Tab-separated table of N, CA, C and O in Angstrom:
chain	number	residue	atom	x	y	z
A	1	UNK	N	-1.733	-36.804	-16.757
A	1	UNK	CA	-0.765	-35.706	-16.711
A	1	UNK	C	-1.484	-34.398	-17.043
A	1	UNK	O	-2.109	-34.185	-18.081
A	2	UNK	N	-1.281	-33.402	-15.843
A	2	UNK	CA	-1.933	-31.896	-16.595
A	2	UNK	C	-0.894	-31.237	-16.535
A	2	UNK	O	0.088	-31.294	-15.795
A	3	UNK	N	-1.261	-30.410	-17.621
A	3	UNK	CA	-0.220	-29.083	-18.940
A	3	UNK	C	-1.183	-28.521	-18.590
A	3	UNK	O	-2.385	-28.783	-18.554
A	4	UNK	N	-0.176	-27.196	-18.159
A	4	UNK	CA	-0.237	-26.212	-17.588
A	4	UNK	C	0.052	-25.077	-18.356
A	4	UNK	O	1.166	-25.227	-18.859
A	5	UNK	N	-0.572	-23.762	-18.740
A	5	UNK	CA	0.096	-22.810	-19.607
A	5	UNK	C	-0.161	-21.477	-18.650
A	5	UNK	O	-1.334	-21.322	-18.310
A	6	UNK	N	0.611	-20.688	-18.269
A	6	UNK	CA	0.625	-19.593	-18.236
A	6	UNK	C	0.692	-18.643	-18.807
A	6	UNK	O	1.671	-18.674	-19.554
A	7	UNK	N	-0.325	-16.972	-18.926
A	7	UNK	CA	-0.162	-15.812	-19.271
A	7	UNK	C	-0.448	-14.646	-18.880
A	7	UNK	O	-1.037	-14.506	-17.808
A	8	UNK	N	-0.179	-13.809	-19.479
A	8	UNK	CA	-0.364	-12.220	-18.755
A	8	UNK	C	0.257	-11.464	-18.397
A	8	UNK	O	-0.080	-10.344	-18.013
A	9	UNK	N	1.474	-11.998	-18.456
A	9	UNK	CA	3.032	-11.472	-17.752
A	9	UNK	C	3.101	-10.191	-18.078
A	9	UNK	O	2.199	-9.555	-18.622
A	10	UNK	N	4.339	-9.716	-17.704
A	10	UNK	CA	4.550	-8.187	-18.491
A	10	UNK	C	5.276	-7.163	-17.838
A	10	UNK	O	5.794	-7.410	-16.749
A	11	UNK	N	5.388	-5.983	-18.387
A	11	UNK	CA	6.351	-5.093	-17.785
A	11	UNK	C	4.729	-4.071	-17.150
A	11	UNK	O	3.715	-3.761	-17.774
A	12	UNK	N	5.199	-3.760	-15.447
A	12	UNK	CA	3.464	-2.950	-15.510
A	12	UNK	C	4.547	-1.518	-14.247
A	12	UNK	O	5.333	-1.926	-13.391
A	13	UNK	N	4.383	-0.580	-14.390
A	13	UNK	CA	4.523	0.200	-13.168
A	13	UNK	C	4.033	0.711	-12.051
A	13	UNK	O	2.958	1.275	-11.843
A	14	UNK	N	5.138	0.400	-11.180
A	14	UNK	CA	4.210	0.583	-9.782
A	14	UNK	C	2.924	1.279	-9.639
A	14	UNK	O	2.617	2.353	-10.156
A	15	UNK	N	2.119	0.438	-8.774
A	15	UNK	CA	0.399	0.929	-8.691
A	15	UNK	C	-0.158	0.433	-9.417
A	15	UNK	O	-1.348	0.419	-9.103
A	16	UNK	N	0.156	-0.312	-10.835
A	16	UNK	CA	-0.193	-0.822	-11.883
A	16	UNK	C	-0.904	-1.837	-11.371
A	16	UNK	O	-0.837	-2.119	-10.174
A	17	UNK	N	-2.107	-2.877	-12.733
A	17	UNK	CA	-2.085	-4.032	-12.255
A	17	UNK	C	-2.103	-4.765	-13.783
A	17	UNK	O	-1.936	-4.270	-14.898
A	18	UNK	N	-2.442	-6.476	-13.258
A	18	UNK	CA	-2.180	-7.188	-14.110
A	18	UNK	C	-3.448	-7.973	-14.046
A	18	UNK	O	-4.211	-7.955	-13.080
A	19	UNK	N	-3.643	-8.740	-15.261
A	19	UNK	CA	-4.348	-10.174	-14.915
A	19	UNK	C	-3.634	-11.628	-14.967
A	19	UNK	O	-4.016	-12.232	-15.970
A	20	UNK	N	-2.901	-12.220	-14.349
A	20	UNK	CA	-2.395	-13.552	-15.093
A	20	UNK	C	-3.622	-14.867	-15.549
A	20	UNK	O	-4.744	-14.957	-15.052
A	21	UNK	N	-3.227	-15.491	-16.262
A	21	UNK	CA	-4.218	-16.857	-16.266
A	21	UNK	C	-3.439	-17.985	-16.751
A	21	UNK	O	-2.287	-17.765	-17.125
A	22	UNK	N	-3.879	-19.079	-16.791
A	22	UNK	CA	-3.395	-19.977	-16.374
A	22	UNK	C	-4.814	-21.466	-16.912
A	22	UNK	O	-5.755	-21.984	-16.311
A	23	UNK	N	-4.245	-21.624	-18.237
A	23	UNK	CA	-4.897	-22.699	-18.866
A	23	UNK	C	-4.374	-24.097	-18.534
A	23	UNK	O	-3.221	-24.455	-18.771
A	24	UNK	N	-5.571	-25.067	-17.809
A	24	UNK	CA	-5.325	-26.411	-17.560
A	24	UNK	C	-5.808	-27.557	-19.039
A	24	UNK	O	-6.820	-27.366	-19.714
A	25	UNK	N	-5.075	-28.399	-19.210
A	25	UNK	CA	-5.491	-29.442	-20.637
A	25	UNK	C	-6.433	-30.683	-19.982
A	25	UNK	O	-7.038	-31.613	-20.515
A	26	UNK	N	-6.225	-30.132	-18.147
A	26	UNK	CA	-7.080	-31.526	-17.781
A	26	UNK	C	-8.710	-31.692	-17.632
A	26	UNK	O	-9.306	-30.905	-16.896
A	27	UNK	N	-9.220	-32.422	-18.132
A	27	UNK	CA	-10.561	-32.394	-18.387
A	27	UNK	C	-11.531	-31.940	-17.332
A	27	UNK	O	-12.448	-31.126	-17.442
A	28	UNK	N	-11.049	-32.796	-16.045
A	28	UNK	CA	-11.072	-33.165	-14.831
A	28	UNK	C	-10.754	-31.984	-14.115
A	28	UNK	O	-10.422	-32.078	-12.933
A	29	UNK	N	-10.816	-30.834	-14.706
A	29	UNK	CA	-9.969	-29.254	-14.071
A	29	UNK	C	-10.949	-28.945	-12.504
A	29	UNK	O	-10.476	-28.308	-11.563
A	30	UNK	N	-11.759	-29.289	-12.505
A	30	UNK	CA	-12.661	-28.804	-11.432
A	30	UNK	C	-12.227	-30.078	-10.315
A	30	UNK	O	-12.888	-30.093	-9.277
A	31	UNK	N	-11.707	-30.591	-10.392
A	31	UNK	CA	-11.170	-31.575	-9.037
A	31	UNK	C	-9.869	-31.234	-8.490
A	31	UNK	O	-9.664	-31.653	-7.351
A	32	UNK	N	-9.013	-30.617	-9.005
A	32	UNK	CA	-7.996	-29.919	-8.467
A	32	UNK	C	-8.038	-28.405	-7.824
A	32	UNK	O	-8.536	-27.330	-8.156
A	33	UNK	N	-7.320	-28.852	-6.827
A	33	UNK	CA	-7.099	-26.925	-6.133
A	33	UNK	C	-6.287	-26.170	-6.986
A	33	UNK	O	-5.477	-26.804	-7.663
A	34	UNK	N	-6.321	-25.189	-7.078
A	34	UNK	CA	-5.064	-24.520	-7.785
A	34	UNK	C	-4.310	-23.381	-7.104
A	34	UNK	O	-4.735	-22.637	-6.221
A	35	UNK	N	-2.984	-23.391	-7.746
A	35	UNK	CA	-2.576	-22.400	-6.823
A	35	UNK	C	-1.351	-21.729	-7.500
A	35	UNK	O	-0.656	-22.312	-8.333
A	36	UNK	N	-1.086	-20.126	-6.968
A	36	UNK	CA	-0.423	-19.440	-7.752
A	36	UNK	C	0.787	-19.293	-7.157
A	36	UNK	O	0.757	-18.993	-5.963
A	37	UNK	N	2.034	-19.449	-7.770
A	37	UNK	CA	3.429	-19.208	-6.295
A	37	UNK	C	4.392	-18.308	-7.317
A	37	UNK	O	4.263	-18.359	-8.540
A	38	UNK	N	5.356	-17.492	-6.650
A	38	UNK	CA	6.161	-17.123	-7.501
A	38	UNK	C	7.753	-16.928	-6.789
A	38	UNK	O	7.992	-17.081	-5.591
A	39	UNK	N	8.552	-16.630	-7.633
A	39	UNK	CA	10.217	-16.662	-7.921
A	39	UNK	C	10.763	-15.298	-7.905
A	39	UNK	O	10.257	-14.390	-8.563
A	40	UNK	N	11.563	-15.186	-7.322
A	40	UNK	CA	12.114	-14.179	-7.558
A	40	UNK	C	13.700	-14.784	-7.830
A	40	UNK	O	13.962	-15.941	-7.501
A	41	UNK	N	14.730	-13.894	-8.459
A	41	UNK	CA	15.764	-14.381	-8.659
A	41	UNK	C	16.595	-14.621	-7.158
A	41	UNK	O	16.237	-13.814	-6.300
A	42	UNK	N	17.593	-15.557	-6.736
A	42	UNK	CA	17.775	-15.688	-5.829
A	42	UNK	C	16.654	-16.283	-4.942
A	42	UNK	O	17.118	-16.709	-3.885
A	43	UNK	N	15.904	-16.369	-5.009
A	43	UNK	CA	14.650	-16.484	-4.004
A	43	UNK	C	14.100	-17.695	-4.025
A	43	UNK	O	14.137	-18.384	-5.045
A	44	UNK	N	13.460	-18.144	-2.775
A	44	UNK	CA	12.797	-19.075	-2.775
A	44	UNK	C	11.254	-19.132	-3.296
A	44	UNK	O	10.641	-18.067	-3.224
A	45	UNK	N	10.562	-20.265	-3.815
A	45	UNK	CA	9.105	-20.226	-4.338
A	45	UNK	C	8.702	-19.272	-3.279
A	45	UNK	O	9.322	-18.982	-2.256
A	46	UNK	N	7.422	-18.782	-3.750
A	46	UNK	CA	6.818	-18.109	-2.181
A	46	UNK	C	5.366	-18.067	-2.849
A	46	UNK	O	5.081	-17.480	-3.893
A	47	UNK	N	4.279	-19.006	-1.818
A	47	UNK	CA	3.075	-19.322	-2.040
A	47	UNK	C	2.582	-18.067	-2.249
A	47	UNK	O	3.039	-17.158	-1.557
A	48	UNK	N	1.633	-17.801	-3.170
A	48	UNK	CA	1.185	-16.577	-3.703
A	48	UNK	C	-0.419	-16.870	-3.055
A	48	UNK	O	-0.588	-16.465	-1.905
A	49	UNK	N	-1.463	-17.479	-3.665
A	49	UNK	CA	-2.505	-17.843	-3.093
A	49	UNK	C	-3.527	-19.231	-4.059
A	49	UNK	O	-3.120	-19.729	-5.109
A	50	UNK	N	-4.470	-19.503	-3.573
A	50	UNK	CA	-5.013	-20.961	-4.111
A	50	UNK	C	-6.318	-20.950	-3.930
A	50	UNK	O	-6.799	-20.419	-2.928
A	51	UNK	N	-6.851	-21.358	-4.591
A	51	UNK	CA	-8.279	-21.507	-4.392
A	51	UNK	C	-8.907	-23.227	-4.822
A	51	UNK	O	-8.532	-24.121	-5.580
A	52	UNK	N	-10.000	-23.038	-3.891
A	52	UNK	CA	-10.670	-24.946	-3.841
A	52	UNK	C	-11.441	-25.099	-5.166
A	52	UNK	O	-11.654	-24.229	-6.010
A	53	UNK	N	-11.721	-26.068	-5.165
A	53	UNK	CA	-12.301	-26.893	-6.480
A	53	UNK	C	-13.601	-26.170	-7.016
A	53	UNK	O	-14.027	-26.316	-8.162
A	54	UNK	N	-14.163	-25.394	-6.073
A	54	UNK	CA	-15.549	-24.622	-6.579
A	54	UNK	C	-15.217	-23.364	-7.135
A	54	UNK	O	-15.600	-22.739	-8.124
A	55	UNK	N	-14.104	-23.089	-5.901
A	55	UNK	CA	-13.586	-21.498	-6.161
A	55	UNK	C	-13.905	-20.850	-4.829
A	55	UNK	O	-13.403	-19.783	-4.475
A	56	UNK	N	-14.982	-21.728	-3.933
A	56	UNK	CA	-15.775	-20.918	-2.692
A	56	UNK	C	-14.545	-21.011	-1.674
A	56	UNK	O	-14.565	-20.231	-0.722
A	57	UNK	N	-13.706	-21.711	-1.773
A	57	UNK	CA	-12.504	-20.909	-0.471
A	57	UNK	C	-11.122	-20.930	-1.458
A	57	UNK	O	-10.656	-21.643	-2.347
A	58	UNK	N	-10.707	-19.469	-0.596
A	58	UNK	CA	-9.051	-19.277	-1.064
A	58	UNK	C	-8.532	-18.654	-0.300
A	58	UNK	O	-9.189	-18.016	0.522
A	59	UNK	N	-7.104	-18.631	-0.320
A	59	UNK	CA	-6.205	-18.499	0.603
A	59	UNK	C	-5.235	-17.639	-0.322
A	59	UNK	O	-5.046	-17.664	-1.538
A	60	UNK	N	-4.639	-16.798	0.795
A	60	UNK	CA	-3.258	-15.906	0.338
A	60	UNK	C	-2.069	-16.059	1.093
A	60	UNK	O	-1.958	-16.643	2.172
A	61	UNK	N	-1.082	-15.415	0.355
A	61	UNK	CA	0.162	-14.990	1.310
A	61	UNK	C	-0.301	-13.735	1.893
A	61	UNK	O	-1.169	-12.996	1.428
A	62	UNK	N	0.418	-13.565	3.035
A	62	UNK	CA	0.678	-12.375	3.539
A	62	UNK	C	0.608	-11.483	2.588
A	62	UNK	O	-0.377	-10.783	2.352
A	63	UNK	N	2.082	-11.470	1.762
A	63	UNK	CA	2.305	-10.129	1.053
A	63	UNK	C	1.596	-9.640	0.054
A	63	UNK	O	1.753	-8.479	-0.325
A	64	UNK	N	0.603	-10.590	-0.574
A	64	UNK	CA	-0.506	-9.631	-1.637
A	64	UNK	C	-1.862	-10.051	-0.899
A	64	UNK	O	-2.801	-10.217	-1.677
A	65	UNK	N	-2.068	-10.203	0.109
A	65	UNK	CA	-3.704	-9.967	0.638
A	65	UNK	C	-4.343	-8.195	0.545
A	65	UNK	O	-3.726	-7.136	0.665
A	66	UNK	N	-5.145	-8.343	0.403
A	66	UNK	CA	-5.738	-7.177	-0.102
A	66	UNK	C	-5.525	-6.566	-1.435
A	66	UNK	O	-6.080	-5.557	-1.870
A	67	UNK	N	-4.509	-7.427	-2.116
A	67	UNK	CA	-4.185	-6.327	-3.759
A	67	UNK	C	-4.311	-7.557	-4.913
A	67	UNK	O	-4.358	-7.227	-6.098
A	68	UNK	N	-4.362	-8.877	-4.563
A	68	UNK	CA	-4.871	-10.005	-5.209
A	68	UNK	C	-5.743	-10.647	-5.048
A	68	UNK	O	-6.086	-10.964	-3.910
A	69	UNK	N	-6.579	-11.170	-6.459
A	69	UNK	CA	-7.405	-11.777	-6.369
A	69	UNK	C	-7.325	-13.465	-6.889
A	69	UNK	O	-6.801	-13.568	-7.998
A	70	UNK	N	-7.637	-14.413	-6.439
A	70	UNK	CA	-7.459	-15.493	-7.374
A	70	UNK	C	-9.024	-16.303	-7.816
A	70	UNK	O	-9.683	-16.774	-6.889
A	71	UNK	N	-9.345	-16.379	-8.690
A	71	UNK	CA	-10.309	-16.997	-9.065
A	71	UNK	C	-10.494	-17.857	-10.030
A	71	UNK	O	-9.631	-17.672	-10.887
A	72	UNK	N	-11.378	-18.918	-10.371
A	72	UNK	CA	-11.416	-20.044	-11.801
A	72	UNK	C	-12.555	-19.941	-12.474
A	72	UNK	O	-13.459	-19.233	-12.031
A	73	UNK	N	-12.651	-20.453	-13.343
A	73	UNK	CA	-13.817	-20.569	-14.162
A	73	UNK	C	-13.495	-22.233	-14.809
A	73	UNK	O	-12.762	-22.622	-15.718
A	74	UNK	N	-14.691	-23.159	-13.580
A	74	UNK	CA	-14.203	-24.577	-14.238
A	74	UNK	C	-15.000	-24.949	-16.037
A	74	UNK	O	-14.799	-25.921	-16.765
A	75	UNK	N	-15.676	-24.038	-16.204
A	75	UNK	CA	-16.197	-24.352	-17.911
A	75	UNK	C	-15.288	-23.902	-18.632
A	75	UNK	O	-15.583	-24.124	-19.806
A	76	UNK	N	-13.888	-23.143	-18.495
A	76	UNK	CA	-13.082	-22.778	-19.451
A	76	UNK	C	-11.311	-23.108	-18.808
A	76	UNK	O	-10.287	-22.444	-18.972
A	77	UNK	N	-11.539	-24.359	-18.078
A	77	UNK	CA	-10.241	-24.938	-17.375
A	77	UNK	C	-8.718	-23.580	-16.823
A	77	UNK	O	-7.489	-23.559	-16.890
A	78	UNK	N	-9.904	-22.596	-16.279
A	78	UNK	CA	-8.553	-21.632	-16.240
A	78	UNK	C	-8.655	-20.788	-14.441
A	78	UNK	O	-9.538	-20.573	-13.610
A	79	UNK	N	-7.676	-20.625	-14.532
A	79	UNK	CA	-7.281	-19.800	-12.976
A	79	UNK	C	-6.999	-18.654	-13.742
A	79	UNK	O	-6.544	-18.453	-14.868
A	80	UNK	N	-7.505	-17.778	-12.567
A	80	UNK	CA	-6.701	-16.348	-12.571
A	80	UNK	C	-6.310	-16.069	-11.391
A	80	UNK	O	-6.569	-16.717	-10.377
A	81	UNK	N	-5.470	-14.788	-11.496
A	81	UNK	CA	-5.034	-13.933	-10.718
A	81	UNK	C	-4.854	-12.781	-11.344
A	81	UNK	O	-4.089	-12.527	-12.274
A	82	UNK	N	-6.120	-11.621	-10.392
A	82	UNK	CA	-5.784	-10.396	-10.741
A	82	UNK	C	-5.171	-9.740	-9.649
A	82	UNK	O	-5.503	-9.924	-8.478
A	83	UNK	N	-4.333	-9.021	-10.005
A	83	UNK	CA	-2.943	-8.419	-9.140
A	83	UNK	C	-3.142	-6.866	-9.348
A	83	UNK	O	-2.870	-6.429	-10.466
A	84	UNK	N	-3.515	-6.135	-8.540
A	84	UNK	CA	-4.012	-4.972	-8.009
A	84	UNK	C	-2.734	-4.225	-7.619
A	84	UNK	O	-2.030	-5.069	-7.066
A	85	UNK	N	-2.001	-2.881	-7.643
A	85	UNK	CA	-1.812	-2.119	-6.626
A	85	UNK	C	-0.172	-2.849	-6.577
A	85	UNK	O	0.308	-3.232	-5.510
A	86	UNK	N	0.443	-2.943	-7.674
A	86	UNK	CA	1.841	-3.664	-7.808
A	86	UNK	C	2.603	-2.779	-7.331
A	86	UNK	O	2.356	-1.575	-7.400
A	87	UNK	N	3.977	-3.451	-6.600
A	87	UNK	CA	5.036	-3.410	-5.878
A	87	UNK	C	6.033	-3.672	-6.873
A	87	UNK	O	5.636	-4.269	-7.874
A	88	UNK	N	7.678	-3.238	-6.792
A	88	UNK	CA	8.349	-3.464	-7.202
A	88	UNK	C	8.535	-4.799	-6.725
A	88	UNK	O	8.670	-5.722	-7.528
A	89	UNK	N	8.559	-5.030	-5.170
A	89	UNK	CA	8.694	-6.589	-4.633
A	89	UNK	C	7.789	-7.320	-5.068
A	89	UNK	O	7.858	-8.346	-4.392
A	90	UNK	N	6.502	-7.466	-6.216
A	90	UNK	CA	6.146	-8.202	-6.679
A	90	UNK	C	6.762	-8.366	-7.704
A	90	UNK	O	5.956	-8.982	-8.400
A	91	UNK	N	7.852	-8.203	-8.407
A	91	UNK	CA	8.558	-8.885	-9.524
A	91	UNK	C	9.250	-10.484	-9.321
A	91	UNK	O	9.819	-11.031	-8.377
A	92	UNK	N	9.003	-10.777	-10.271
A	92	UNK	CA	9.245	-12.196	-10.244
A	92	UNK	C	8.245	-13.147	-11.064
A	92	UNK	O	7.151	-12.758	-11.472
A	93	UNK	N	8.801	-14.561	-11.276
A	93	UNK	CA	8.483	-15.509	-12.331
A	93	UNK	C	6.816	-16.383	-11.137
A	93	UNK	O	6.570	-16.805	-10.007
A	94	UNK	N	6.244	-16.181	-12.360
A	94	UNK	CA	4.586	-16.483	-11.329
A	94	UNK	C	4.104	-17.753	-12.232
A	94	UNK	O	3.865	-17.894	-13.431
A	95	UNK	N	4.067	-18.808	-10.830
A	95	UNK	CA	3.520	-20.518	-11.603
A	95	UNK	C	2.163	-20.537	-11.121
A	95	UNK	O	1.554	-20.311	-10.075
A	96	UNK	N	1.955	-20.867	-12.209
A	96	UNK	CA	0.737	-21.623	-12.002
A	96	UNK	C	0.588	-23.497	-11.175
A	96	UNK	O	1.466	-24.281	-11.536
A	97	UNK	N	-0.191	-23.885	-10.441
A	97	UNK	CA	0.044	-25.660	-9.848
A	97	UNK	C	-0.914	-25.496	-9.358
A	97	UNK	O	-1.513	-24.579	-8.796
A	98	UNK	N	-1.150	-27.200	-9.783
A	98	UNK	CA	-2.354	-27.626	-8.961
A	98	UNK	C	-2.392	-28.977	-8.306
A	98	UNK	O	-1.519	-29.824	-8.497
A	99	UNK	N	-3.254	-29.119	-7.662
A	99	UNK	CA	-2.940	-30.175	-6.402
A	99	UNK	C	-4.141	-30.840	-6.168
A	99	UNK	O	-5.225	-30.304	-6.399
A	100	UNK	N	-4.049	-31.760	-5.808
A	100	UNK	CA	-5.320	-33.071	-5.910
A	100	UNK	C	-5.447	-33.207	-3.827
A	100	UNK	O	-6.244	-34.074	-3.468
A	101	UNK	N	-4.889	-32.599	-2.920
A	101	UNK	CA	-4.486	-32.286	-1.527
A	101	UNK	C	-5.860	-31.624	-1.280
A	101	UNK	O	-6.236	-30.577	-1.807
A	102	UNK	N	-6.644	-32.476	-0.294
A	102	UNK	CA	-7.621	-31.428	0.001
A	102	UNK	C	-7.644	-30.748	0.965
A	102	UNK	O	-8.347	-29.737	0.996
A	103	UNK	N	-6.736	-31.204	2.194
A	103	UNK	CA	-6.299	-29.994	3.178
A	103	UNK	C	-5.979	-28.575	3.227
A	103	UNK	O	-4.874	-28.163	3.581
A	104	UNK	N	-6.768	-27.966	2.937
A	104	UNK	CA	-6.312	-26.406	3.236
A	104	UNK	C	-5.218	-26.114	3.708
A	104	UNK	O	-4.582	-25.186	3.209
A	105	UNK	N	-4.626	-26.978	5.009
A	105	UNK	CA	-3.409	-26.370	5.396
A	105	UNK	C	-2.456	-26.675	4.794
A	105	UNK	O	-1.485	-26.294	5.447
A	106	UNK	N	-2.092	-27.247	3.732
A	106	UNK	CA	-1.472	-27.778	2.460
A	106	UNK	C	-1.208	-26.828	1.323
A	106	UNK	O	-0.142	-26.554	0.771
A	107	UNK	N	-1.913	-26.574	1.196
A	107	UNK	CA	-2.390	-25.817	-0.042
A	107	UNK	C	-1.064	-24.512	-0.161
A	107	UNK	O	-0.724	-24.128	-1.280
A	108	UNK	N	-0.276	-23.812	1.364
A	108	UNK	CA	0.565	-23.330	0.749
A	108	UNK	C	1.730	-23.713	0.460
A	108	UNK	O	2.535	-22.929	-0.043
A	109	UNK	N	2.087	-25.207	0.772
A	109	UNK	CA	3.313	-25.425	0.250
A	109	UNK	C	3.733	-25.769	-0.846
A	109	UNK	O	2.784	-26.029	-1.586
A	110	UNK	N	4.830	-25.921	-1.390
A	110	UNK	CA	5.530	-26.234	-2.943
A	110	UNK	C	5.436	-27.438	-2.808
A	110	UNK	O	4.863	-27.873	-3.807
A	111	UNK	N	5.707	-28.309	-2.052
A	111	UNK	CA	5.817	-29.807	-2.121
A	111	UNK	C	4.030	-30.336	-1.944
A	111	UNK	O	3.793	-31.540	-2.044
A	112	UNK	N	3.045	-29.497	-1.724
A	112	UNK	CA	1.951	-29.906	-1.893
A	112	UNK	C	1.360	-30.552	-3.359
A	112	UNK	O	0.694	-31.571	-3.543
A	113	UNK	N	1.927	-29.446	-4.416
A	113	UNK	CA	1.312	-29.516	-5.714
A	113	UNK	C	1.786	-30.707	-6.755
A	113	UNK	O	2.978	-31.006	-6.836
A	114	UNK	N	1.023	-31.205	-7.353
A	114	UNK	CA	1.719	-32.218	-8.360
A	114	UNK	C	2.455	-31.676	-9.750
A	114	UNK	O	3.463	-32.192	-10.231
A	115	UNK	N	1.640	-30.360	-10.379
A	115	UNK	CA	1.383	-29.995	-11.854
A	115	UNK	C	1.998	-28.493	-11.762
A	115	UNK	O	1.470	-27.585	-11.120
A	116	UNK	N	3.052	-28.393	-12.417
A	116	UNK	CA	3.611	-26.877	-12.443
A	116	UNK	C	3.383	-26.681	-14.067
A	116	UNK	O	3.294	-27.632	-14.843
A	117	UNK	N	3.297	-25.190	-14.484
A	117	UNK	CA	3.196	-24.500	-15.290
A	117	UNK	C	4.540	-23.878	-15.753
A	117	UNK	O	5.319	-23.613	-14.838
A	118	UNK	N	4.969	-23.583	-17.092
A	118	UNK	CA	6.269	-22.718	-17.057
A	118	UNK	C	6.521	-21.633	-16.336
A	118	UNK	O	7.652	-21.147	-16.307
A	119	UNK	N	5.686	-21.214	-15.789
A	119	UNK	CA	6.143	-19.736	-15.259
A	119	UNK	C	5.524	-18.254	-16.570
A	119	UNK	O	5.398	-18.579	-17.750
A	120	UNK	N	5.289	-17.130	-16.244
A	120	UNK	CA	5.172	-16.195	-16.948
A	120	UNK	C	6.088	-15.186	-16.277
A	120	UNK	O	5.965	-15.275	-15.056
A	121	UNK	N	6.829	-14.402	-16.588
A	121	UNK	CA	7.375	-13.255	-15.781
A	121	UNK	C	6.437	-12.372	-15.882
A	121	UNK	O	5.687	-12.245	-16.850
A	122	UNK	N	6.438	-11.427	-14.435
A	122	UNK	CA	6.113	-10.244	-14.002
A	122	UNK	C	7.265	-9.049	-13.151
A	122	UNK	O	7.863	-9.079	-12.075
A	123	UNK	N	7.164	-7.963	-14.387
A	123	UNK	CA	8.224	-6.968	-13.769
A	123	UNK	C	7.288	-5.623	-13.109
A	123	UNK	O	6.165	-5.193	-13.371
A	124	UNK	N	7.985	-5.353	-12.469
A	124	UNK	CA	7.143	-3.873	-11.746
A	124	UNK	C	8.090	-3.033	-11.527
A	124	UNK	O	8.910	-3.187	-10.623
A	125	UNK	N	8.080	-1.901	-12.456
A	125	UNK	CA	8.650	-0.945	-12.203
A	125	UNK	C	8.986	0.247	-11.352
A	125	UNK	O	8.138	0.984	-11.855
A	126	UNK	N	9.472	0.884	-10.599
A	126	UNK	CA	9.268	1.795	-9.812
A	126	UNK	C	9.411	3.372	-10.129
A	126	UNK	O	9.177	4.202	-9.250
């Protein structure tokens, strides 16, 4: 079983940015993909972006390519995402998951991942 912790959340204003991260308890952290999705109220998950077991490929959504970054560091079991150049439409509850799926074309769905995180909120002000 991997426990998942999310942080970084916060209140930031537009143009602003953030860092989130995202601590894994599993030993084994470098064999999973990971991947970042988030919530908005009303809203459905919406794949944020993921990166492979090295870190050497990752993938985005549409809506933050170019203003996010996602990256890991497997000696300290953690993902990030740095979030550049915030939108009010980036508000919303941001999970952390990871997935044992080695298909890339996988990687953006919700039903891909095994391991969710609580969530951290992110607000963006305008």
């Amino acid at each position: 079983q991997v426990q998942l912790v999310e942080s970084g959340g916060g209140l930031v204003q537009a143009g602003g940015s953030l860092r989130l991260s995202c601590v894994a308890s599993e030993r084994t952290f470098s064999s999973y993909v990971m991947g970042w999705f988030r919530q908005a109220p009303g809203k459905e998950r919406e794949f944020v972006a993921a990166v492979s077991w090295s870190g050497g490929r990752t993938n985005y959504g549409d809506s933050v390519k170019g203003r996010f970054t996602i990256s890991r560091d497997n000696a300290k079991n953690t993902v990030y995402l740095q979030m550049m150049s915030l939108k009010p439409e980036d508000t919303a509850v941001y999970y952390c998951a990871a997935t044992t799926r080695g298909h890339e074309s996988s990687w953006t769905r919700v039903s891909a991942y095994n391991y969710w995180g609580q969530g951290t909120q992110v607000t963006v002000s305008s």
